[in-house]
Coordinates of C-alpha atoms in Angstrom, one line a residue:
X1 CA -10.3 -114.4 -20.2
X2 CA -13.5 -113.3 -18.3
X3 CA -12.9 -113.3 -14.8
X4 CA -15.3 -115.1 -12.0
X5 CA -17.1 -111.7 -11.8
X6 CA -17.8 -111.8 -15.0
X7 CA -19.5 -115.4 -15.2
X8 CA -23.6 -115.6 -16.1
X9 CA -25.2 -115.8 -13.0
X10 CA -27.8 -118.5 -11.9
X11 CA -30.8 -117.0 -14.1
X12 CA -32.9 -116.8 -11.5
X13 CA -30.5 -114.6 -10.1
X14 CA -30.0 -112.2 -12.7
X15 CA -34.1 -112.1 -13.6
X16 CA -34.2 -111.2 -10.0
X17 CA -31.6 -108.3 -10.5
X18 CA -33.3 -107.3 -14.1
X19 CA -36.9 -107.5 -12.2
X20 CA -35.4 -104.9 -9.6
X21 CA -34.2 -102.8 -11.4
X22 CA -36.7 -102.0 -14.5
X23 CA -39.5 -102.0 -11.0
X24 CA -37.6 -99.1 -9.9
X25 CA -36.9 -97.7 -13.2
X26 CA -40.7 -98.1 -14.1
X27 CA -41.8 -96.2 -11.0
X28 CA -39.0 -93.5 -11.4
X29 CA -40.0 -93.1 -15.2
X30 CA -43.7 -93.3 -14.5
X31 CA -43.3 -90.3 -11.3
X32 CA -41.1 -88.0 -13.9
X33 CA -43.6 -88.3 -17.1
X34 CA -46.8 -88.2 -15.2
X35 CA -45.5 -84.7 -14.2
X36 CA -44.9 -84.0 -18.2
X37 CA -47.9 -84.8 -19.0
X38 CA -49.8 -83.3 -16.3
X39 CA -47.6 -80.0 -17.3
X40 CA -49.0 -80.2 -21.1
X41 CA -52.4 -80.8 -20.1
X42 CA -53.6 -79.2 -16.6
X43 CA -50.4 -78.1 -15.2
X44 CA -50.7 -74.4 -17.2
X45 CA -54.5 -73.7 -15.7
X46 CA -54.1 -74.7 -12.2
X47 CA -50.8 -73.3 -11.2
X48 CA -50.4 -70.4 -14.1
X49 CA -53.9 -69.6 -14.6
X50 CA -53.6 -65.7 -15.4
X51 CA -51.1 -66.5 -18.6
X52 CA -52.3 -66.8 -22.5
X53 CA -53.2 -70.9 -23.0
X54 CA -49.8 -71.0 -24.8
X55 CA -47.9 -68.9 -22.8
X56 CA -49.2 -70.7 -19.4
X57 CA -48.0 -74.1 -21.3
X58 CA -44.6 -72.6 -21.7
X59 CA -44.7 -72.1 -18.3
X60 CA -45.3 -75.2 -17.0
X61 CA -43.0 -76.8 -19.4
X62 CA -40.4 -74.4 -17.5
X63 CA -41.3 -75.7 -14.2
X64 CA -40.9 -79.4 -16.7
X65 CA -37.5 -78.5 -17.1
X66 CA -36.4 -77.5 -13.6
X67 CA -36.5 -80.6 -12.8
X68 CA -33.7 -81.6 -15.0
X69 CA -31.4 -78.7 -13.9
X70 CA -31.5 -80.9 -11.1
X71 CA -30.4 -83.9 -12.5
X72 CA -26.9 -83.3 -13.1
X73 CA -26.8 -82.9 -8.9
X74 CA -28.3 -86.1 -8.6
X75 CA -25.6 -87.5 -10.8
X76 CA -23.1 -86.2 -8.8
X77 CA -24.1 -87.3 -5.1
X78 CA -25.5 -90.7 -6.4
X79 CA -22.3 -91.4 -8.5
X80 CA -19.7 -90.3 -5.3
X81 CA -21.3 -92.5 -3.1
X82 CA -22.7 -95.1 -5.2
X83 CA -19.0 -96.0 -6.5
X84 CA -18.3 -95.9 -2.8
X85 CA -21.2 -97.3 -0.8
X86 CA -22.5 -99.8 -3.5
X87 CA -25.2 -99.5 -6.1
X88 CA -28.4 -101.2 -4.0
X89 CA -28.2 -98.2 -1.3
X90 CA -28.0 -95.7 -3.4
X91 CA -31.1 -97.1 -5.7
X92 CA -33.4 -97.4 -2.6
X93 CA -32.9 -93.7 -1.6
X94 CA -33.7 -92.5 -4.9
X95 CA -37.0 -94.3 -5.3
X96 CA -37.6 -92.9 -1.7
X97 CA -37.3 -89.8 -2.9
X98 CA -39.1 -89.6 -6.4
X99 CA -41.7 -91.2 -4.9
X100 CA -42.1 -89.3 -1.9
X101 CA -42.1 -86.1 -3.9
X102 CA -44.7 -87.5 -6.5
X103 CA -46.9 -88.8 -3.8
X104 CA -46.5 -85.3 -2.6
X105 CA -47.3 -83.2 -5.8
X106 CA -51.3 -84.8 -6.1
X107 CA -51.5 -83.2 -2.3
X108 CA -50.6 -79.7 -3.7
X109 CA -52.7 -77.0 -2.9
X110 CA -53.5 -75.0 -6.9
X111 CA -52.9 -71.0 -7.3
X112 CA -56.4 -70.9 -6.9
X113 CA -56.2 -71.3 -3.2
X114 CA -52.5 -70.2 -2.4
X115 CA -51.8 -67.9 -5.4
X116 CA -47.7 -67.9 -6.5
X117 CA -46.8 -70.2 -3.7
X118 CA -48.3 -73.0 -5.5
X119 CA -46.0 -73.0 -8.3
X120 CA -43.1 -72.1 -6.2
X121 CA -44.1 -75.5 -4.4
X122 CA -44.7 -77.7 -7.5
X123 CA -40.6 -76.2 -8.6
X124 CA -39.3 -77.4 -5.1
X125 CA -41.0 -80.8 -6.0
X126 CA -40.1 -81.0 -9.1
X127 CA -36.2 -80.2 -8.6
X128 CA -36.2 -83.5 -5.9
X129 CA -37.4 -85.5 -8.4
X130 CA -35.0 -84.5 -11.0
X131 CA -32.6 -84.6 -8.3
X132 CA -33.3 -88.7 -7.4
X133 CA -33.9 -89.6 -11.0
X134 CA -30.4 -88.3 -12.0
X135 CA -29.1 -91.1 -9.4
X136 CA -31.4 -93.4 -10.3
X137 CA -30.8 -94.6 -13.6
X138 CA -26.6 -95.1 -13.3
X139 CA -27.2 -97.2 -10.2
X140 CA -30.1 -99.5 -12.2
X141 CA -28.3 -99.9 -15.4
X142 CA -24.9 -101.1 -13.7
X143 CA -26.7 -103.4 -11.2
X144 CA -28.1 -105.4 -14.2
X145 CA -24.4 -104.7 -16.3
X146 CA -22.3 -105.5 -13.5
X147 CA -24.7 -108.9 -12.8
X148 CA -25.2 -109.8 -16.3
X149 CA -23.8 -112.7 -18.4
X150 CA -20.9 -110.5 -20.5
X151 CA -22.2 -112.3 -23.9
X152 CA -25.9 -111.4 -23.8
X153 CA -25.1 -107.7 -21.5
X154 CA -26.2 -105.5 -24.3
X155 CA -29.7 -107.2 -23.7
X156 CA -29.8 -107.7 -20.1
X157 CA -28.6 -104.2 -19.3
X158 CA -31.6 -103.1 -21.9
X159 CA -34.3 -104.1 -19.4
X160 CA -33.9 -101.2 -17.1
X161 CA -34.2 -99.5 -19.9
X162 CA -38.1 -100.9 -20.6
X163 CA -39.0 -98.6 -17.7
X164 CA -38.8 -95.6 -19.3
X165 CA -41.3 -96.4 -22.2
X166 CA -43.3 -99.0 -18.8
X167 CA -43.5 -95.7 -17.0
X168 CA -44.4 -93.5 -20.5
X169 CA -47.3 -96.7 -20.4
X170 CA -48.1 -96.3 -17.1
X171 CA -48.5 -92.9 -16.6
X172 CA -50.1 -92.3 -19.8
X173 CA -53.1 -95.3 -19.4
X174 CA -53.6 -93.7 -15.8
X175 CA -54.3 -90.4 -17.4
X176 CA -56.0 -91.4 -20.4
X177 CA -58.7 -93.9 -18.3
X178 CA -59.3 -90.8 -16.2
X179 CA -59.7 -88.1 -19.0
X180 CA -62.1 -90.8 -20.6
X181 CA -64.2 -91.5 -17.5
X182 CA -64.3 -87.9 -15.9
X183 CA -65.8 -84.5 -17.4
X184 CA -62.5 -82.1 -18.4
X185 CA -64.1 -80.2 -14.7
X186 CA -64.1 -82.8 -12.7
X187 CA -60.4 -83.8 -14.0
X188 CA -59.0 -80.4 -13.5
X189 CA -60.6 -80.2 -9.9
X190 CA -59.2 -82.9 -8.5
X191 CA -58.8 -86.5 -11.0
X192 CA -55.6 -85.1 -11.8
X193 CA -54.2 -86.0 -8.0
X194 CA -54.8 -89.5 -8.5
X195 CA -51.9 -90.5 -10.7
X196 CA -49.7 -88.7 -8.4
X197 CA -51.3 -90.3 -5.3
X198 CA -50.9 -93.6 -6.9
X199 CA -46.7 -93.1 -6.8
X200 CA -47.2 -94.3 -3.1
X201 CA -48.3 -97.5 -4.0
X202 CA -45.8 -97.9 -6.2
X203 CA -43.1 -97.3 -4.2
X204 CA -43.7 -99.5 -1.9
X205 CA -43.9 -102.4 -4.3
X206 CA -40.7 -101.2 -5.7
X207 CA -38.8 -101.2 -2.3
X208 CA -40.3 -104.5 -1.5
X209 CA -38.4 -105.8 -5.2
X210 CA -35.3 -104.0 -4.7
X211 CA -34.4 -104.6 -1.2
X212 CA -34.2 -108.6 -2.1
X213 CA -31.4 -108.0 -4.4
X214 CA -27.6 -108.7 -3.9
X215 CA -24.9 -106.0 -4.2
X216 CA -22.8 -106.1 -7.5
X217 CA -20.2 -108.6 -7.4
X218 CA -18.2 -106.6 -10.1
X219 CA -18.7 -103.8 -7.7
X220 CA -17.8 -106.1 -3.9
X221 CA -14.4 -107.4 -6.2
X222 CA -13.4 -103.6 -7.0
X223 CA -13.6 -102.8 -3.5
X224 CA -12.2 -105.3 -2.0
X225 CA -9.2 -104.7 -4.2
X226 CA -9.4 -101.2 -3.1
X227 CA -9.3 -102.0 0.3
X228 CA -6.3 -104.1 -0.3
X229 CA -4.3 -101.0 -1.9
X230 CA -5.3 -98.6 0.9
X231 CA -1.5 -97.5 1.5
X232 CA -1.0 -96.8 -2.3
X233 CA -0.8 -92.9 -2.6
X234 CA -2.2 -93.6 -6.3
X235 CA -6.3 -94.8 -4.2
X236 CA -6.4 -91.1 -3.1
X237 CA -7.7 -90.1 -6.7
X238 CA -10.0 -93.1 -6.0
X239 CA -12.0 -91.3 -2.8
X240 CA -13.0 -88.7 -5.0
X241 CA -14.8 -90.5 -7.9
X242 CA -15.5 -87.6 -9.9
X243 CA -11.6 -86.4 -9.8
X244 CA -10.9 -89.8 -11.6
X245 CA -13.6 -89.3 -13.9
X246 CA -12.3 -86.1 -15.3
X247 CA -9.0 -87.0 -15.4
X248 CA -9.0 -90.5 -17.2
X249 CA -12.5 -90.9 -18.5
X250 CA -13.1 -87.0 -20.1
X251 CA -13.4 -88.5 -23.5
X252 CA -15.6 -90.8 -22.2
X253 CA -18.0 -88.8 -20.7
X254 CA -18.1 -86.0 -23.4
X255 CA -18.9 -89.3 -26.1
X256 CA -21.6 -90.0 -23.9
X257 CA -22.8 -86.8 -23.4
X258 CA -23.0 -85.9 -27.6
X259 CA -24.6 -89.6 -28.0
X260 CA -27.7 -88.4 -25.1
X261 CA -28.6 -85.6 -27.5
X262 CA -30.5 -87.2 -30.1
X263 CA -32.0 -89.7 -28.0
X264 CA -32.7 -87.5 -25.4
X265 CA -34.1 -84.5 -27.3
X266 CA -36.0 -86.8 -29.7
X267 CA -37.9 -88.7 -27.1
X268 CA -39.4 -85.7 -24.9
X269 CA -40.6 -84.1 -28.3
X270 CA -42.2 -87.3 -29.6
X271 CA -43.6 -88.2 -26.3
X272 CA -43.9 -84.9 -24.4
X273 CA -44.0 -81.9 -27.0
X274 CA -46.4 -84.2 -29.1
X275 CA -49.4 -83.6 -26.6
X276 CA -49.2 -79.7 -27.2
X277 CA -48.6 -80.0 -31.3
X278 CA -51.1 -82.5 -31.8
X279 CA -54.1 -80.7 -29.9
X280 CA -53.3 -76.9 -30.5
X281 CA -52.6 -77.7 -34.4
X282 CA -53.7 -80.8 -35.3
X283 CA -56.9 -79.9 -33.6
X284 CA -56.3 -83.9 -32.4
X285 CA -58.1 -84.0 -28.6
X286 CA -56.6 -84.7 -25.8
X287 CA -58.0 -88.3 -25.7
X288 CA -56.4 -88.9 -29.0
X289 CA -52.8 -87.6 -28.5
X290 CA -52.5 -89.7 -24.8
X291 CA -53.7 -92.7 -27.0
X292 CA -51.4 -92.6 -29.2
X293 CA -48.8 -92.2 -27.6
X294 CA -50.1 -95.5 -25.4
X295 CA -50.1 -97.4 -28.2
X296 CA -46.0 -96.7 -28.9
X297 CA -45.4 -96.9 -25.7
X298 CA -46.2 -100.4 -25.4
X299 CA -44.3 -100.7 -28.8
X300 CA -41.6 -99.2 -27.4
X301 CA -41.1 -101.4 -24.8
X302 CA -41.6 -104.5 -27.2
X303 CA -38.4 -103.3 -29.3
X304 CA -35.9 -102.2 -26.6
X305 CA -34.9 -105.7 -25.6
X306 CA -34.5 -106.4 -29.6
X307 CA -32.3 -103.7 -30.1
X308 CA -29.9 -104.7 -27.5
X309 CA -30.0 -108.2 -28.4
X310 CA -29.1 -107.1 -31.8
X311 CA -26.2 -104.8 -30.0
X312 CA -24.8 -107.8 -28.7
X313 CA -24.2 -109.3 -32.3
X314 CA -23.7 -106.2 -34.5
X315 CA -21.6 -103.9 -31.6
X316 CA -22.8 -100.8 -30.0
X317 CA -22.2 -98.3 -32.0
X318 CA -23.7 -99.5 -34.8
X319 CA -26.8 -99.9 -33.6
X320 CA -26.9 -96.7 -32.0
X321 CA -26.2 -95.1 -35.5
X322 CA -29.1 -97.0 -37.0
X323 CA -31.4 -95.0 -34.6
X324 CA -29.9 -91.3 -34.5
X325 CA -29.8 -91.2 -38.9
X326 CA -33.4 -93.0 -38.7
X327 CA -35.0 -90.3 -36.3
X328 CA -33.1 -87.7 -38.2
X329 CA -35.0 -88.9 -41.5
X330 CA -38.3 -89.3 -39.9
X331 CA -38.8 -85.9 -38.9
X332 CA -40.3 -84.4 -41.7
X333 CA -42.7 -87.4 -42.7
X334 CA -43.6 -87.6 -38.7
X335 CA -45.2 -83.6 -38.2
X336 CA -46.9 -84.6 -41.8
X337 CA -48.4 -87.4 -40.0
X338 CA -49.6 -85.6 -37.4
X339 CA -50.8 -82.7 -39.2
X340 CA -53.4 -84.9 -41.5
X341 CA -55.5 -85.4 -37.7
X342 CA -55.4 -89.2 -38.5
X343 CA -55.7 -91.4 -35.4
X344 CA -54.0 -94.1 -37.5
X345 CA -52.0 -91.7 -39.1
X346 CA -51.2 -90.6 -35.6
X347 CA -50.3 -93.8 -34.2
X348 CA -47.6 -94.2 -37.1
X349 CA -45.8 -91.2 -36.4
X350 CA -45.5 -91.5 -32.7
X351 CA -44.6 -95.3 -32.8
X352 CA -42.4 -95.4 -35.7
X353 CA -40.2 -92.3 -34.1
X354 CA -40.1 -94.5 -30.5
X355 CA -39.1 -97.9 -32.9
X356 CA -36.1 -95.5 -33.9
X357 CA -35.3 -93.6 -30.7
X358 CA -34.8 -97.5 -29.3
X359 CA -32.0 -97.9 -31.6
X360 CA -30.2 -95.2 -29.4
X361 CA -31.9 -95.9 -26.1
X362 CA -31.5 -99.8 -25.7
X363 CA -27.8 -100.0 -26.2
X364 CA -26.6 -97.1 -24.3
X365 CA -27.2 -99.1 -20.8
X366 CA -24.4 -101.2 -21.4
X367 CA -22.2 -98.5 -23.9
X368 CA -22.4 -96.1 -21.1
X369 CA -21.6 -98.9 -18.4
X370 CA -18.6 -100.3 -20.4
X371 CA -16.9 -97.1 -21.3
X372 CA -15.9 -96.4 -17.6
X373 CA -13.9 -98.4 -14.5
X374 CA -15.8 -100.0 -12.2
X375 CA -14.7 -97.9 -8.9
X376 CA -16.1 -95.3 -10.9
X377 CA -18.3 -96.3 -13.1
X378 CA -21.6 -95.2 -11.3
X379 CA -20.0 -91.7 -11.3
X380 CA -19.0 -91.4 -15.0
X381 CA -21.7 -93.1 -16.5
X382 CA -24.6 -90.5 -14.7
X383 CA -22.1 -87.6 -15.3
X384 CA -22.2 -88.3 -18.9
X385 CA -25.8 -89.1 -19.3
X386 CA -27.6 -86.9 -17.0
X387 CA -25.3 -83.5 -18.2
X388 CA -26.2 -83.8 -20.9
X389 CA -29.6 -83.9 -20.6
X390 CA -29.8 -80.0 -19.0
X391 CA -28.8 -79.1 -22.7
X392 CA -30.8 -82.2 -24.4
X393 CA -34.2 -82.8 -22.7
X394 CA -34.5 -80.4 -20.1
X395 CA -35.8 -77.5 -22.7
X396 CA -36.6 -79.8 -25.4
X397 CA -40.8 -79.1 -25.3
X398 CA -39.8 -76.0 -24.0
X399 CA -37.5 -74.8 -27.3
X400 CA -40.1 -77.2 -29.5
X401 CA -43.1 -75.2 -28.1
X402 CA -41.6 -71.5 -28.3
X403 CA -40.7 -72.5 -32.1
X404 CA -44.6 -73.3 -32.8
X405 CA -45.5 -69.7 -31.1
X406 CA -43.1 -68.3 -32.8
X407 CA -42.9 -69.8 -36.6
X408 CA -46.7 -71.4 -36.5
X409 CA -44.9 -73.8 -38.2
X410 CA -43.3 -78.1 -37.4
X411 CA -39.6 -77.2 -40.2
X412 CA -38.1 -75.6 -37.4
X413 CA -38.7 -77.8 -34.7
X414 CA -37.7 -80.9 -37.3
X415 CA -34.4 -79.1 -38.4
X416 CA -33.3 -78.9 -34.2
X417 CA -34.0 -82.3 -33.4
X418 CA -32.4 -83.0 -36.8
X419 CA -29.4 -80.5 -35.1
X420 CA -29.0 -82.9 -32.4
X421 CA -29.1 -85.8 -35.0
X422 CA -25.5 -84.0 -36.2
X423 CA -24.4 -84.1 -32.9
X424 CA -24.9 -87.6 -31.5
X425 CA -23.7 -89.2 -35.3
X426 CA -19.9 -87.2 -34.7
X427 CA -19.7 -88.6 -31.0
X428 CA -20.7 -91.9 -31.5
X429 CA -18.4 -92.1 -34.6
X430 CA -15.9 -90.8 -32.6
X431 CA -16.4 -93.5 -29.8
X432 CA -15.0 -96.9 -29.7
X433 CA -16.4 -100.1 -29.5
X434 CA -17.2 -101.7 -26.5
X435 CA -19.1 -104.6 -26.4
X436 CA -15.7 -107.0 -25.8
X437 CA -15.3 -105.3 -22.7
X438 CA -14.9 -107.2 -19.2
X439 CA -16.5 -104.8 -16.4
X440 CA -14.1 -106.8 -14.4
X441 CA -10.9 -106.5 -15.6
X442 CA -8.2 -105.1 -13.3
X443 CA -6.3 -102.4 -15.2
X444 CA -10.0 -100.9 -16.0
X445 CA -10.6 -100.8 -12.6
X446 CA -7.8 -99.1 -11.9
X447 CA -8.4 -96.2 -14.4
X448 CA -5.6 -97.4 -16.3
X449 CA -6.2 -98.3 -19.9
X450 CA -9.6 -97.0 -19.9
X451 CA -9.5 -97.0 -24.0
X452 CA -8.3 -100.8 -24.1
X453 CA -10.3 -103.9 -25.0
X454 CA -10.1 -107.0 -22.5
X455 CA -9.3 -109.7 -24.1
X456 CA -12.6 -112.5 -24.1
X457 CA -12.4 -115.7 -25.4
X458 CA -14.4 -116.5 -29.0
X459 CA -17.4 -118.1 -27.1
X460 CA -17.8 -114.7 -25.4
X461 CA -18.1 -112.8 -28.0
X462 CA -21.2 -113.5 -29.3
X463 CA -24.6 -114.4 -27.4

């Protein structure tokens, strides 16, 4: 039976919870892309001005990817003292620090006027934001999980989800209203710093939101249990979240880690890499690439909810299926899109790739969530997601954009997101179902019995 932890909270309550989180998400999301789109458009003349066009992209795309090396770090610290602190803490430091550092980036000097330190600078930046953004999105996802009516989690936990694709949005409309207003001069001298600039605003709404919010009860019941079994020799391995982890969630966190790939790969090329393909040869302009990908965006965030709504009914895992095989088979027929020059044809290929990459993204919130114990949830959930994307996203426009200097041509770069495809279809496969799961349930909590299903009565198993 679901425990009291477990029971729907008053919905005010938990659209409080889901409006906290997906503010913070949003903000977080709309900090990290506005710097990958900055890096595809501006980033590789004002900070890497003496390279070849292409070459100076792959630079900046470098200095992209930095900041996910830093990620996994994030993961680390956030998870250790998220699963023993509390979720809320942890989620107002991190939008402290991505915002801080974003707010920080539109004050840079350019290599113009301090030569190499400027990039050095805009890494050091970069590498905080990675570094809060790989705490931030364990701690939102479980607040809203760990809330969340157990029936309908698969689509409550997909609202903090939203702000990825409301950030993509975000960031994207802010830099296509300037590009459209100001001369490509007057944007490169100084309309660029406004996005950045406006992260301080942001923030402030954000902290306003998520201050408001309660701690997780699931979280306050697995402590106080904790606190209860202090004397037991066995809560040692409990102090060091990440030693639990590894030793009774491995499997876990290598299923999550293979299902990021796909997802994680095929979003930074269809979002990110997209901006370089389509205006270098599509001969699409910049106006045009930042518009379409606008117009998915706001798809995008239409379709997550629905695809964790549908999770709820159909399982995790299948729906997650549905959205690896479909990106995998829309490769091809998306770089043929693109290469026709089409602004229709352009908004088909972007959006339709996004509907897809939903499939993967919207359920993984609460797969990721129910896969690991609750005094160490926070921990095993970032572990798994934000590894994984070092070796997924973090060189994804990078790998995507040294292929098109090198080949001149979209089959390669198809065939290695189509790699990943492989990849995340054997680990989810390989995974087991989870949406039956009570976040609550004491031998989970314990670590014990990781891999079994708590028993939920027939009205909770479907929303």
């Amino acid at each position: 039976m679901s425990s009291p932890a477990t029971a729907p909270p008053p919905p005010a309550s938990l659209k409080r919870i889901v409006a906290a989180s997906l503010i913070g998400t949003t903000i977080e999301w709309y900090d990290f892309f506005l710097y990958g789109s900055a890096a595809a458009l501006v980033f590789n003349k004002l900070f890497f001005p003496d390279s070849d066009p292409l070459v100076g992209t792959l630079l900046s795309f470098l200095t992209y990817a930095v900041g996910f090396a830093a990620r996994p770090l994030g993961a680390l610290v956030f998870g250790h003292y998220g699963d023993r602190l509390g979720r809320k803490k942890l989620l107002v430091l991190s939008l402290l620090l991505m915002g801080g550092a974003t707010f920080a980036i539109g004050l840079l000097p350019t290599h113009a006027s301090v030569g190499t330190a400027a990039p050095v600078l805009l890494t050091v930046l970069r590498l905080v934001q990675g570094f809060a953004l790989g705490g931030e999105w364990g701690g939102a996802v479980l607040l809203v999980s760990e809330h969340g009516d157990a029936r309908r989690r698969g689509f409550w936990a997909s609202w903090p989800q939203t702000g990825a694709p409301a950030g993509q949005l975000l960031a994207t409309g802010v830099l296509s209203l300037l590009t459209a207003l100001l001369s490509d001069a007057a944007f490169g001298s100084w309309g660029w710093r406004i996005p950045f600039l406006l992260s301080g605003v942001l923030v402030i709404v954000g902290l306003w939101i998520r201050l408001s919010v309660d701690e997780s009860p699931v979280f306050k019941q697995a402590l106080a249990q904790a606190e209860a079994r202090k004397a037991d020799v066995a809560e040692e391995a409990e102090k060091l979240p990440l030693v639990s982890v590894l030793r009774h969630h491995w499997r876990d966190v290598l299923v999550a880690m293979g299902a990021r790939m796909a997802e994680n790969i095929s979003y930074y090329v269809i979002t990110a890499f997209i901006l370089v393909y389509a205006t270098t040869s599509a001969g699409v302009s910049k106006q045009t690439a930042l518009n379409s990908v606008l117009i998915a965006s706001a798809v995008h965030f239409a379709v997550i909810p629905a695809w964790g709504a549908l999770s709820d009914r159909i399982g995790r895992r299948p729906v997650y299926l549905i959205g690896a095989v479909g990106v995998g088979l829309w490769m091809f027929p998306f770089f043929s899109l693109i290469d026709t020059g089409g602004f229709g044809n352009l908004i088909l290929a972007v959006t339709v790739g996004l509907v897809l990459h939903g499939a993967m993204y919207a359920p993984q919130a609460a797969f990721f969530s129910e896969m690991f114990a609750t005094r160490m949830r926070y921990s095993g959930a970032s572990i798994g997601a934000q590894f994984a994307s070092v070796a997924a996203g973090a060189p994804a426009p990078l790998i995507a954009t040294a292929l098109l200097s090198d080949y001149g041509s979209s089959t390669p770069i198809a065939l290695y997101v189509i790699a990943a495809v492989v990849l995340t279809v054997v680990a989810v496969a390989a995974a087991k179902e989870t949406r039956h799961r009570d976040l609550a349930d004491v031998a989970l909590s314990t670590g014990q019995g990781a891999d079994r299903t708590a028993a939920a009565p027939e009205d909770a198993r479907t929303p």
